[in-house]
């Protein structure tokens, strides 16, 4: 299979997203479920499938095609991609019901832990000729009472100007456009990076085949991913988008929220500058 820079390879990013997810299981902890809970949730899921089959008179050939497709998603290592695009936003919505503080949204499949720790004012690791509009993103991390959180971690990761994530695309250097910025004594941070481009779900694998077969588009709006951590506080996993950007209204992963849209100001030197603050509730 050939991989061009314009077209992310599902074979690359799918399989490495699966490996990365498996490696993260210990960090995420396990879900101890009673048999009652398993039966209730699985019955609900199966009922959804049964209802769709009845409502649409699904045929035997369609049933067999579905089984073949499910096998190919597994073989291509694309379950993390598929689940994070089509399912995670509802899990996040349920989790967020009783949460206070800044809005979160889906994590997606491309988080990597243990990235370089950087001081409160820092430039993300990037290539010398990294493409894209320079972006200065500054803000403050506070608790929900409004008190600054010194030493909080702003863990940021995002795609490059062509839509690739380091660690999931062989041609992007390790750690590119990833870092953990530690806030200063007044909870402040200032991160220099480049503005990411819209992201296209890899379309040469089974998830892409489904998107094409359904006549959908494979795009997510340009976004920064963030995890904000401070001792004694609930970690926020979120994304920030860009006002006026493409696909804000039609994100394939349905993960945008009005509170998560940045509107950077262009400066004379071509840099875009924006401020966004985070508020964390007690853990
Ligand atoms: C996927 C990629 C993302 O960058 C993201 O934020 C969510 C989902 C995906 O390919 O599944
Ligand atoms: Fe993403």
PDB file of C-alpha atoms and ligand atoms in Angstrom:
ATOM      1  CA  UNK A   1       0.000   0.000   0.000  1.00  0.00           C
ATOM      2  CA  UNK A   2       1.366   3.437  -0.817  1.00  0.00           C
ATOM      3  CA  UNK A   3       1.110   6.330   1.577  1.00  0.00           C
ATOM      4  CA  UNK A   4       1.117   9.863   0.261  1.00  0.00           C
ATOM      5  CA  UNK A   5       1.432  12.925   2.435  1.00  0.00           C
ATOM      6  CA  UNK A   6      -1.920  14.161   1.229  1.00  0.00           C
ATOM      7  CA  UNK A   7      -3.717  10.961   2.068  1.00  0.00           C
ATOM      8  CA  UNK A   8      -3.231   9.478   5.542  1.00  0.00           C
ATOM      9  CA  UNK A   9      -3.014   5.705   5.338  1.00  0.00           C
ATOM     10  CA  UNK A  10      -5.601   3.866   7.381  1.00  0.00           C
ATOM     11  CA  UNK A  11      -3.221   0.927   7.491  1.00  0.00           C
ATOM     12  CA  UNK A  12      -0.644   3.115   9.308  1.00  0.00           C
ATOM     13  CA  UNK A  13      -2.822   5.124  11.614  1.00  0.00           C
ATOM     14  CA  UNK A  14      -5.458   2.455  12.231  1.00  0.00           C
ATOM     15  CA  UNK A  15      -3.041  -0.219  13.340  1.00  0.00           C
ATOM     16  CA  UNK A  16      -0.951   2.164  15.435  1.00  0.00           C
ATOM     17  CA  UNK A  17      -4.111   3.551  17.092  1.00  0.00           C
ATOM     18  CA  UNK A  18      -4.974  -0.039  18.085  1.00  0.00           C
ATOM     19  CA  UNK A  19      -1.493  -0.650  19.509  1.00  0.00           C
ATOM     20  CA  UNK A  20      -1.559   2.645  21.367  1.00  0.00           C
ATOM     21  CA  UNK A  21      -5.008   1.901  22.804  1.00  0.00           C
ATOM     22  CA  UNK A  22      -3.962  -1.538  24.043  1.00  0.00           C
ATOM     23  CA  UNK A  23      -0.882  -0.012  25.662  1.00  0.00           C
ATOM     24  CA  UNK A  24      -3.093   2.538  27.457  1.00  0.00           C
ATOM     25  CA  UNK A  25      -5.450   0.042  29.105  1.00  0.00           C
ATOM     26  CA  UNK A  26      -3.528  -0.118  32.370  1.00  0.00           C
ATOM     27  CA  UNK A  27      -3.526   3.677  32.715  1.00  0.00           C
ATOM     28  CA  UNK A  28      -7.285   3.793  32.081  1.00  0.00           C
ATOM     29  CA  UNK A  29      -8.246   1.230  34.764  1.00  0.00           C
ATOM     30  CA  UNK A  30     -10.825  -1.502  34.364  1.00  0.00           C
ATOM     31  CA  UNK A  31     -14.623  -1.424  34.388  1.00  0.00           C
ATOM     32  CA  UNK A  32     -15.815  -3.977  36.933  1.00  0.00           C
ATOM     33  CA  UNK A  33     -19.372  -4.771  35.825  1.00  0.00           C
ATOM     34  CA  UNK A  34     -22.005  -6.983  37.409  1.00  0.00           C
ATOM     35  CA  UNK A  35     -23.695  -9.544  35.167  1.00  0.00           C
ATOM     36  CA  UNK A  36     -26.889  -7.523  35.582  1.00  0.00           C
ATOM     37  CA  UNK A  37     -25.194  -4.429  34.196  1.00  0.00           C
ATOM     38  CA  UNK A  38     -23.680  -6.368  31.272  1.00  0.00           C
ATOM     39  CA  UNK A  39     -27.057  -7.937  30.448  1.00  0.00           C
ATOM     40  CA  UNK A  40     -28.884  -4.592  30.599  1.00  0.00           C
ATOM     41  CA  UNK A  41     -26.447  -2.688  28.383  1.00  0.00           C
ATOM     42  CA  UNK A  42     -25.928  -5.495  25.856  1.00  0.00           C
ATOM     43  CA  UNK A  43     -29.692  -6.108  25.621  1.00  0.00           C
ATOM     44  CA  UNK A  44     -30.124  -2.416  24.817  1.00  0.00           C
ATOM     45  CA  UNK A  45     -27.431  -2.510  22.127  1.00  0.00           C
ATOM     46  CA  UNK A  46     -28.856  -5.676  20.551  1.00  0.00           C
ATOM     47  CA  UNK A  47     -32.356  -4.205  20.636  1.00  0.00           C
ATOM     48  CA  UNK A  48     -31.078  -1.199  18.679  1.00  0.00           C
ATOM     49  CA  UNK A  49     -29.646  -3.543  16.044  1.00  0.00           C
ATOM     50  CA  UNK A  50     -32.765  -5.731  15.921  1.00  0.00           C
ATOM     51  CA  UNK A  51     -34.997  -2.683  15.571  1.00  0.00           C
ATOM     52  CA  UNK A  52     -32.899  -1.327  12.688  1.00  0.00           C
ATOM     53  CA  UNK A  53     -33.047  -4.693  10.885  1.00  0.00           C
ATOM     54  CA  UNK A  54     -36.846  -4.855  11.225  1.00  0.00           C
ATOM     55  CA  UNK A  55     -37.413  -1.203  10.330  1.00  0.00           C
ATOM     56  CA  UNK A  56     -35.304  -1.532   7.166  1.00  0.00           C
ATOM     57  CA  UNK A  57     -36.052  -5.137   6.114  1.00  0.00           C
ATOM     58  CA  UNK A  58     -32.320  -5.938   6.165  1.00  0.00           C
ATOM     59  CA  UNK A  59     -31.597  -8.895   3.843  1.00  0.00           C
ATOM     60  CA  UNK A  60     -29.313 -11.930   4.184  1.00  0.00           C
ATOM     61  CA  UNK A  61     -26.737 -10.517   1.700  1.00  0.00           C
ATOM     62  CA  UNK A  62     -26.663  -7.279   3.720  1.00  0.00           C
ATOM     63  CA  UNK A  63     -26.220  -9.281   6.950  1.00  0.00           C
ATOM     64  CA  UNK A  64     -23.268 -11.199   5.431  1.00  0.00           C
ATOM     65  CA  UNK A  65     -21.746  -7.951   4.100  1.00  0.00           C
ATOM     66  CA  UNK A  66     -21.980  -6.495   7.617  1.00  0.00           C
ATOM     67  CA  UNK A  67     -20.116  -9.496   9.072  1.00  0.00           C
ATOM     68  CA  UNK A  68     -17.385  -9.209   6.421  1.00  0.00           C
ATOM     69  CA  UNK A  69     -17.046  -5.494   7.161  1.00  0.00           C
ATOM     70  CA  UNK A  70     -16.830  -6.051  10.931  1.00  0.00           C
ATOM     71  CA  UNK A  71     -14.031  -8.586  10.366  1.00  0.00           C
ATOM     72  CA  UNK A  72     -12.127  -6.097   8.190  1.00  0.00           C
ATOM     73  CA  UNK A  73     -12.390  -3.329  10.813  1.00  0.00           C
ATOM     74  CA  UNK A  74     -10.724  -5.652  13.315  1.00  0.00           C
ATOM     75  CA  UNK A  75      -8.096  -6.888  10.880  1.00  0.00           C
ATOM     76  CA  UNK A  76      -7.262  -3.304   9.902  1.00  0.00           C
ATOM     77  CA  UNK A  77      -6.921  -2.309  13.573  1.00  0.00           C
ATOM     78  CA  UNK A  78      -9.570   0.356  13.059  1.00  0.00           C
ATOM     79  CA  UNK A  79     -11.848  -0.248  16.051  1.00  0.00           C
ATOM     80  CA  UNK A  80     -10.362   2.666  18.067  1.00  0.00           C
ATOM     81  CA  UNK A  81     -10.834   4.965  15.068  1.00  0.00           C
ATOM     82  CA  UNK A  82     -14.376   3.802  14.417  1.00  0.00           C
ATOM     83  CA  UNK A  83     -15.461   3.936  18.074  1.00  0.00           C
ATOM     84  CA  UNK A  84     -13.960   7.376  18.677  1.00  0.00           C
ATOM     85  CA  UNK A  85     -15.526   8.833  15.527  1.00  0.00           C
ATOM     86  CA  UNK A  86     -19.012   7.367  15.819  1.00  0.00           C
ATOM     87  CA  UNK A  87     -19.589   6.474  19.463  1.00  0.00           C
ATOM     88  CA  UNK A  88     -17.320   8.366  21.884  1.00  0.00           C
ATOM     89  CA  UNK A  89     -19.240  11.661  21.695  1.00  0.00           C
ATOM     90  CA  UNK A  90     -22.280  10.104  23.358  1.00  0.00           C
ATOM     91  CA  UNK A  91     -20.184   8.473  26.103  1.00  0.00           C
ATOM     92  CA  UNK A  92     -18.677  11.923  26.732  1.00  0.00           C
ATOM     93  CA  UNK A  93     -22.127  13.540  26.737  1.00  0.00           C
ATOM     94  CA  UNK A  94     -23.301  11.106  29.436  1.00  0.00           C
ATOM     95  CA  UNK A  95     -20.108  11.559  31.485  1.00  0.00           C
ATOM     96  CA  UNK A  96     -20.474  15.352  31.284  1.00  0.00           C
ATOM     97  CA  UNK A  97     -24.047  15.452  32.638  1.00  0.00           C
ATOM     98  CA  UNK A  98     -23.032  16.324  36.187  1.00  0.00           C
ATOM     99  CA  UNK A  99     -19.642  17.898  35.553  1.00  0.00           C
ATOM    100  CA  UNK A 100     -18.750  21.473  36.432  1.00  0.00           C
ATOM    101  CA  UNK A 101     -15.939  23.572  35.010  1.00  0.00           C
ATOM    102  CA  UNK A 102     -14.800  23.949  31.408  1.00  0.00           C
ATOM    103  CA  UNK A 103     -16.482  21.861  28.720  1.00  0.00           C
ATOM    104  CA  UNK A 104     -14.843  18.686  27.550  1.00  0.00           C
ATOM    105  CA  UNK A 105     -15.229  16.628  24.415  1.00  0.00           C
ATOM    106  CA  UNK A 106     -13.890  13.379  22.969  1.00  0.00           C
ATOM    107  CA  UNK A 107     -10.274  12.272  23.396  1.00  0.00           C
ATOM    108  CA  UNK A 108     -10.034  10.560  20.009  1.00  0.00           C
ATOM    109  CA  UNK A 109      -7.505   7.842  19.188  1.00  0.00           C
ATOM    110  CA  UNK A 110      -4.266   9.863  19.013  1.00  0.00           C
ATOM    111  CA  UNK A 111      -3.351  10.809  22.593  1.00  0.00           C
ATOM    112  CA  UNK A 112       0.100   9.708  23.747  1.00  0.00           C
ATOM    113  CA  UNK A 113       1.146  10.002  27.420  1.00  0.00           C
ATOM    114  CA  UNK A 114       4.544  11.064  28.767  1.00  0.00           C
ATOM    115  CA  UNK A 115       5.372  13.827  26.300  1.00  0.00           C
ATOM    116  CA  UNK A 116       8.061  16.444  26.903  1.00  0.00           C
ATOM    117  CA  UNK A 117       7.374  18.756  29.897  1.00  0.00           C
ATOM    118  CA  UNK A 118       7.768  22.418  29.026  1.00  0.00           C
ATOM    119  CA  UNK A 119       7.774  25.653  31.068  1.00  0.00           C
ATOM    120  CA  UNK A 120       4.710  27.930  31.163  1.00  0.00           C
ATOM    121  CA  UNK A 121       5.854  29.912  28.125  1.00  0.00           C
ATOM    122  CA  UNK A 122       6.997  27.452  25.483  1.00  0.00           C
ATOM    123  CA  UNK A 123       7.098  26.532  21.813  1.00  0.00           C
ATOM    124  CA  UNK A 124       5.937  23.030  20.934  1.00  0.00           C
ATOM    125  CA  UNK A 125       8.472  20.660  19.407  1.00  0.00           C
ATOM    126  CA  UNK A 126       8.178  21.072  15.651  1.00  0.00           C
ATOM    127  CA  UNK A 127      10.158  20.680  12.436  1.00  0.00           C
ATOM    128  CA  UNK A 128      12.306  23.585  11.263  1.00  0.00           C
ATOM    129  CA  UNK A 129      10.029  24.075   8.256  1.00  0.00           C
ATOM    130  CA  UNK A 130       6.753  23.182  10.013  1.00  0.00           C
ATOM    131  CA  UNK A 131       3.957  24.386   7.716  1.00  0.00           C
ATOM    132  CA  UNK A 132       1.046  26.474   8.933  1.00  0.00           C
ATOM    133  CA  UNK A 133       0.147  29.835  10.439  1.00  0.00           C
ATOM    134  CA  UNK A 134       2.055  30.424  13.690  1.00  0.00           C
ATOM    135  CA  UNK A 135      -0.385  30.350  16.607  1.00  0.00           C
ATOM    136  CA  UNK A 136       0.163  31.736  20.095  1.00  0.00           C
ATOM    137  CA  UNK A 137      -2.340  30.211  22.487  1.00  0.00           C
ATOM    138  CA  UNK A 138      -2.354  31.644  25.994  1.00  0.00           C
ATOM    139  CA  UNK A 139      -4.589  31.356  29.003  1.00  0.00           C
ATOM    140  CA  UNK A 140      -4.983  30.557  32.655  1.00  0.00           C
ATOM    141  CA  UNK A 141      -5.983  27.418  34.559  1.00  0.00           C
ATOM    142  CA  UNK A 142      -8.227  28.118  37.583  1.00  0.00           C
ATOM    143  CA  UNK A 143     -10.442  26.199  39.960  1.00  0.00           C
ATOM    144  CA  UNK A 144     -14.209  26.765  39.788  1.00  0.00           C
ATOM    145  CA  UNK A 145     -13.929  29.353  42.580  1.00  0.00           C
ATOM    146  CA  UNK A 146     -11.711  31.383  40.224  1.00  0.00           C
ATOM    147  CA  UNK A 147      -8.408  30.795  42.043  1.00  0.00           C
ATOM    148  CA  UNK A 148      -5.388  30.204  39.779  1.00  0.00           C
ATOM    149  CA  UNK A 149      -3.888  26.707  39.676  1.00  0.00           C
ATOM    150  CA  UNK A 150      -0.093  26.931  39.659  1.00  0.00           C
ATOM    151  CA  UNK A 151       1.794  23.884  38.385  1.00  0.00           C
ATOM    152  CA  UNK A 152      -1.227  22.606  36.406  1.00  0.00           C
ATOM    153  CA  UNK A 153      -0.450  20.582  33.278  1.00  0.00           C
ATOM    154  CA  UNK A 154      -1.698  21.671  29.863  1.00  0.00           C
ATOM    155  CA  UNK A 155      -1.130  18.507  27.816  1.00  0.00           C
ATOM    156  CA  UNK A 156      -1.596  19.469  24.157  1.00  0.00           C
ATOM    157  CA  UNK A 157      -1.451  17.421  20.949  1.00  0.00           C
ATOM    158  CA  UNK A 158      -2.610  18.228  17.456  1.00  0.00           C
ATOM    159  CA  UNK A 159      -2.286  17.297  13.805  1.00  0.00           C
ATOM    160  CA  UNK A 160       0.110  19.121  11.520  1.00  0.00           C
ATOM    161  CA  UNK A 161      -0.904  21.336   8.622  1.00  0.00           C
ATOM    162  CA  UNK A 162      -1.514  18.249   6.457  1.00  0.00           C
ATOM    163  CA  UNK A 163      -3.645  16.466   9.070  1.00  0.00           C
ATOM    164  CA  UNK A 164      -1.054  14.019  10.465  1.00  0.00           C
ATOM    165  CA  UNK A 165      -0.426  13.175  14.119  1.00  0.00           C
ATOM    166  CA  UNK A 166       3.085  12.321  15.303  1.00  0.00           C
ATOM    167  CA  UNK A 167       3.288   8.746  16.554  1.00  0.00           C
ATOM    168  CA  UNK A 168       0.664   7.674  13.985  1.00  0.00           C
ATOM    169  CA  UNK A 169       2.285   8.626  10.682  1.00  0.00           C
ATOM    170  CA  UNK A 170       5.741   7.298   9.869  1.00  0.00           C
ATOM    171  CA  UNK A 171       7.016  10.499   8.210  1.00  0.00           C
ATOM    172  CA  UNK A 172       6.266  12.800  11.192  1.00  0.00           C
ATOM    173  CA  UNK A 173       9.059  12.982  13.827  1.00  0.00           C
ATOM    174  CA  UNK A 174       8.386  11.529  17.279  1.00  0.00           C
ATOM    175  CA  UNK A 175       6.829  14.067  19.650  1.00  0.00           C
ATOM    176  CA  UNK A 176       6.053  16.604  16.910  1.00  0.00           C
ATOM    177  CA  UNK A 177       3.352  19.082  18.021  1.00  0.00           C
ATOM    178  CA  UNK A 178       2.931  17.420  21.410  1.00  0.00           C
ATOM    179  CA  UNK A 179       3.921  18.670  24.860  1.00  0.00           C
ATOM    180  CA  UNK A 180       2.942  19.150  28.500  1.00  0.00           C
ATOM    181  CA  UNK A 181       3.106  22.831  29.477  1.00  0.00           C
ATOM    182  CA  UNK A 182       3.252  23.516  33.223  1.00  0.00           C
ATOM    183  CA  UNK A 183       1.438  26.665  34.370  1.00  0.00           C
ATOM    184  CA  UNK A 184       3.306  29.424  36.256  1.00  0.00           C
ATOM    185  CA  UNK A 185       2.632  30.663  39.808  1.00  0.00           C
ATOM    186  CA  UNK A 186      -0.500  32.448  38.569  1.00  0.00           C
ATOM    187  CA  UNK A 187      -1.811  29.458  36.586  1.00  0.00           C
ATOM    188  CA  UNK A 188      -0.835  30.987  33.251  1.00  0.00           C
ATOM    189  CA  UNK A 189       0.514  29.390  30.093  1.00  0.00           C
ATOM    190  CA  UNK A 190       1.534  30.617  26.650  1.00  0.00           C
ATOM    191  CA  UNK A 191       2.044  28.023  23.923  1.00  0.00           C
ATOM    192  CA  UNK A 192       3.491  28.782  20.508  1.00  0.00           C
ATOM    193  CA  UNK A 193       2.561  26.284  17.806  1.00  0.00           C
ATOM    194  CA  UNK A 194       1.098  26.258  14.287  1.00  0.00           C
ATOM    195  CA  UNK A 195      -2.586  26.280  13.443  1.00  0.00           C
ATOM    196  CA  UNK A 196      -3.729  22.762  12.493  1.00  0.00           C
ATOM    197  CA  UNK A 197      -5.724  22.014   9.327  1.00  0.00           C
ATOM    198  CA  UNK A 198      -9.011  20.096   9.081  1.00  0.00           C
ATOM    199  CA  UNK A 199      -8.452  16.381   9.678  1.00  0.00           C
ATOM    200  CA  UNK A 200      -9.622  13.661   7.352  1.00  0.00           C
ATOM    201  CA  UNK A 201     -10.487  10.242   8.773  1.00  0.00           C
ATOM    202  CA  UNK A 202      -8.198   7.812   6.902  1.00  0.00           C
ATOM    203  CA  UNK A 203     -10.299   6.747   3.942  1.00  0.00           C
ATOM    204  CA  UNK A 204      -8.419   3.774   2.516  1.00  0.00           C
ATOM    205  CA  UNK A 205      -9.583   1.339   5.196  1.00  0.00           C
ATOM    206  CA  UNK A 206     -12.931  -0.163   6.257  1.00  0.00           C
ATOM    207  CA  UNK A 207     -14.088   2.948   8.167  1.00  0.00           C
ATOM    208  CA  UNK A 208     -13.436   5.008   5.045  1.00  0.00           C
ATOM    209  CA  UNK A 209     -15.238   2.408   2.927  1.00  0.00           C
ATOM    210  CA  UNK A 210     -18.299   2.737   5.156  1.00  0.00           C
ATOM    211  CA  UNK A 211     -18.181   6.556   5.026  1.00  0.00           C
ATOM    212  CA  UNK A 212     -17.997   6.429   1.239  1.00  0.00           C
ATOM    213  CA  UNK A 213     -20.698   3.763   0.918  1.00  0.00           C
ATOM    214  CA  UNK A 214     -23.011   5.940   3.029  1.00  0.00           C
ATOM    215  CA  UNK A 215     -22.190   9.058   1.002  1.00  0.00           C
ATOM    216  CA  UNK A 216     -20.859  10.930   4.049  1.00  0.00           C
ATOM    217  CA  UNK A 217     -17.748  13.116   4.134  1.00  0.00           C
ATOM    218  CA  UNK A 218     -14.704  12.011   6.193  1.00  0.00           C
ATOM    219  CA  UNK A 219     -13.714  15.366   7.741  1.00  0.00           C
ATOM    220  CA  UNK A 220     -13.280  16.793  11.218  1.00  0.00           C
ATOM    221  CA  UNK A 221     -12.808  20.554  11.649  1.00  0.00           C
ATOM    222  CA  UNK A 222      -9.281  21.738  12.542  1.00  0.00           C
ATOM    223  CA  UNK A 223      -8.734  21.228  16.253  1.00  0.00           C
ATOM    224  CA  UNK A 224      -6.295  21.288  19.161  1.00  0.00           C
ATOM    225  CA  UNK A 225      -6.553  18.414  21.634  1.00  0.00           C
ATOM    226  CA  UNK A 226      -6.003  19.194  25.322  1.00  0.00           C
ATOM    227  CA  UNK A 227      -5.931  17.426  28.665  1.00  0.00           C
ATOM    228  CA  UNK A 228      -5.794  19.790  31.628  1.00  0.00           C
ATOM    229  CA  UNK A 229      -4.585  18.249  34.881  1.00  0.00           C
ATOM    230  CA  UNK A 230      -4.125  19.742  38.350  1.00  0.00           C
ATOM    231  CA  UNK A 231      -3.662  17.914  41.608  1.00  0.00           C
ATOM    232  CA  UNK A 232      -6.931  17.404  43.502  1.00  0.00           C
ATOM    233  CA  UNK A 233      -9.006  18.307  40.439  1.00  0.00           C
ATOM    234  CA  UNK A 234     -10.877  16.364  37.788  1.00  0.00           C
ATOM    235  CA  UNK A 235      -8.869  16.191  34.570  1.00  0.00           C
ATOM    236  CA  UNK A 236     -10.571  17.832  31.587  1.00  0.00           C
ATOM    237  CA  UNK A 237     -10.150  16.239  28.162  1.00  0.00           C
ATOM    238  CA  UNK A 238     -11.225  18.649  25.460  1.00  0.00           C
ATOM    239  CA  UNK A 239     -10.662  20.060  21.987  1.00  0.00           C
ATOM    240  CA  UNK A 240     -10.637  23.619  20.703  1.00  0.00           C
ATOM    241  CA  UNK A 241     -11.783  24.570  17.203  1.00  0.00           C
ATOM    242  CA  UNK A 242     -11.416  27.696  15.050  1.00  0.00           C
ATOM    243  CA  UNK A 243     -14.202  30.154  14.247  1.00  0.00           C
ATOM    244  CA  UNK A 244     -15.102  30.201  10.562  1.00  0.00           C
ATOM    245  CA  UNK A 245     -13.331  26.890   9.940  1.00  0.00           C
ATOM    246  CA  UNK A 246     -14.677  24.236   7.599  1.00  0.00           C
ATOM    247  CA  UNK A 247     -16.733  21.304   8.959  1.00  0.00           C
ATOM    248  CA  UNK A 248     -17.627  22.949  12.291  1.00  0.00           C
ATOM    249  CA  UNK A 249     -21.280  22.197  11.560  1.00  0.00           C
ATOM    250  CA  UNK A 250     -20.710  18.744  10.077  1.00  0.00           C
ATOM    251  CA  UNK A 251     -17.932  17.136  12.142  1.00  0.00           C
ATOM    252  CA  UNK A 252     -17.976  13.418  11.299  1.00  0.00           C
ATOM    253  CA  UNK A 253     -17.155  12.751  14.989  1.00  0.00           C
ATOM    254  CA  UNK A 254     -19.929  15.094  16.239  1.00  0.00           C
ATOM    255  CA  UNK A 255     -17.566  16.486  18.870  1.00  0.00           C
ATOM    256  CA  UNK A 256     -17.855  20.279  18.504  1.00  0.00           C
ATOM    257  CA  UNK A 257     -19.560  22.505  21.099  1.00  0.00           C
ATOM    258  CA  UNK A 258     -20.166  26.259  20.890  1.00  0.00           C
ATOM    259  CA  UNK A 259     -18.042  26.814  24.036  1.00  0.00           C
ATOM    260  CA  UNK A 260     -15.009  25.237  22.351  1.00  0.00           C
ATOM    261  CA  UNK A 261     -14.501  27.646  19.459  1.00  0.00           C
ATOM    262  CA  UNK A 262     -11.456  29.927  19.381  1.00  0.00           C
ATOM    263  CA  UNK A 263     -11.407  33.122  17.371  1.00  0.00           C
ATOM    264  CA  UNK A 264      -7.722  34.056  17.031  1.00  0.00           C
ATOM    265  CA  UNK A 265      -6.673  37.597  16.151  1.00  0.00           C
ATOM    266  CA  UNK A 266      -4.236  37.901  13.251  1.00  0.00           C
ATOM    267  CA  UNK A 267      -1.243  40.073  14.141  1.00  0.00           C
ATOM    268  CA  UNK A 268       0.918  42.190  11.816  1.00  0.00           C
ATOM    269  CA  UNK A 269       3.674  39.562  11.622  1.00  0.00           C
ATOM    270  CA  UNK A 270       1.221  36.879  10.452  1.00  0.00           C
ATOM    271  CA  UNK A 271       0.938  35.191  13.849  1.00  0.00           C
ATOM    272  CA  UNK A 272      -2.536  34.338  15.139  1.00  0.00           C
ATOM    273  CA  UNK A 273      -3.054  34.982  18.842  1.00  0.00           C
ATOM    274  CA  UNK A 274      -5.810  33.692  21.082  1.00  0.00           C
ATOM    275  CA  UNK A 275      -6.689  33.358  24.768  1.00  0.00           C
ATOM    276  CA  UNK A 276      -8.679  30.570  26.394  1.00  0.00           C
ATOM    277  CA  UNK A 277      -8.967  29.836  30.112  1.00  0.00           C
ATOM    278  CA  UNK A 278      -9.818  26.553  31.807  1.00  0.00           C
ATOM    279  CA  UNK A 279     -11.717  25.955  35.051  1.00  0.00           C
ATOM    280  CA  UNK A 280     -11.372  22.638  36.880  1.00  0.00           C
ATOM    281  CA  UNK A 281     -13.748  21.251  39.480  1.00  0.00           C
ATOM    282  CA  UNK A 282     -12.500  19.397  42.567  1.00  0.00           C
ATOM    283  CA  UNK A 283     -11.815  15.688  41.959  1.00  0.00           C
TER     284      UNK A 283
HETATM  285  C1  LIG B   1     -10.349  10.510  15.040  1.00  0.00           C
HETATM  286  C2  LIG B   1      -9.312  11.376  14.819  1.00  0.00           C
HETATM  287  C3  LIG B   1      -9.232  12.535  15.533  1.00  0.00           C
HETATM  288  O1  LIG B   1      -8.228  13.421  15.361  1.00  0.00           O
HETATM  289  C4  LIG B   1     -10.174  12.837  16.479  1.00  0.00           C
HETATM  290  O2  LIG B   1     -10.028  13.974  17.139  1.00  0.00           O
HETATM  291  C5  LIG B   1     -11.235  11.972  16.691  1.00  0.00           C
HETATM  292  C6  LIG B   1     -11.302  10.801  15.970  1.00  0.00           C
HETATM  293  C7  LIG B   1     -10.377   9.239  14.276  1.00  0.00           C
HETATM  294  O3  LIG B   1      -9.686   9.129  13.255  1.00  0.00           O
HETATM  295  O4  LIG B   1     -11.051   8.305  14.750  1.00  0.00           O
HETATM  296 FE1  LIG B   2      -7.975  14.791  16.497  1.00  0.00          FE
END
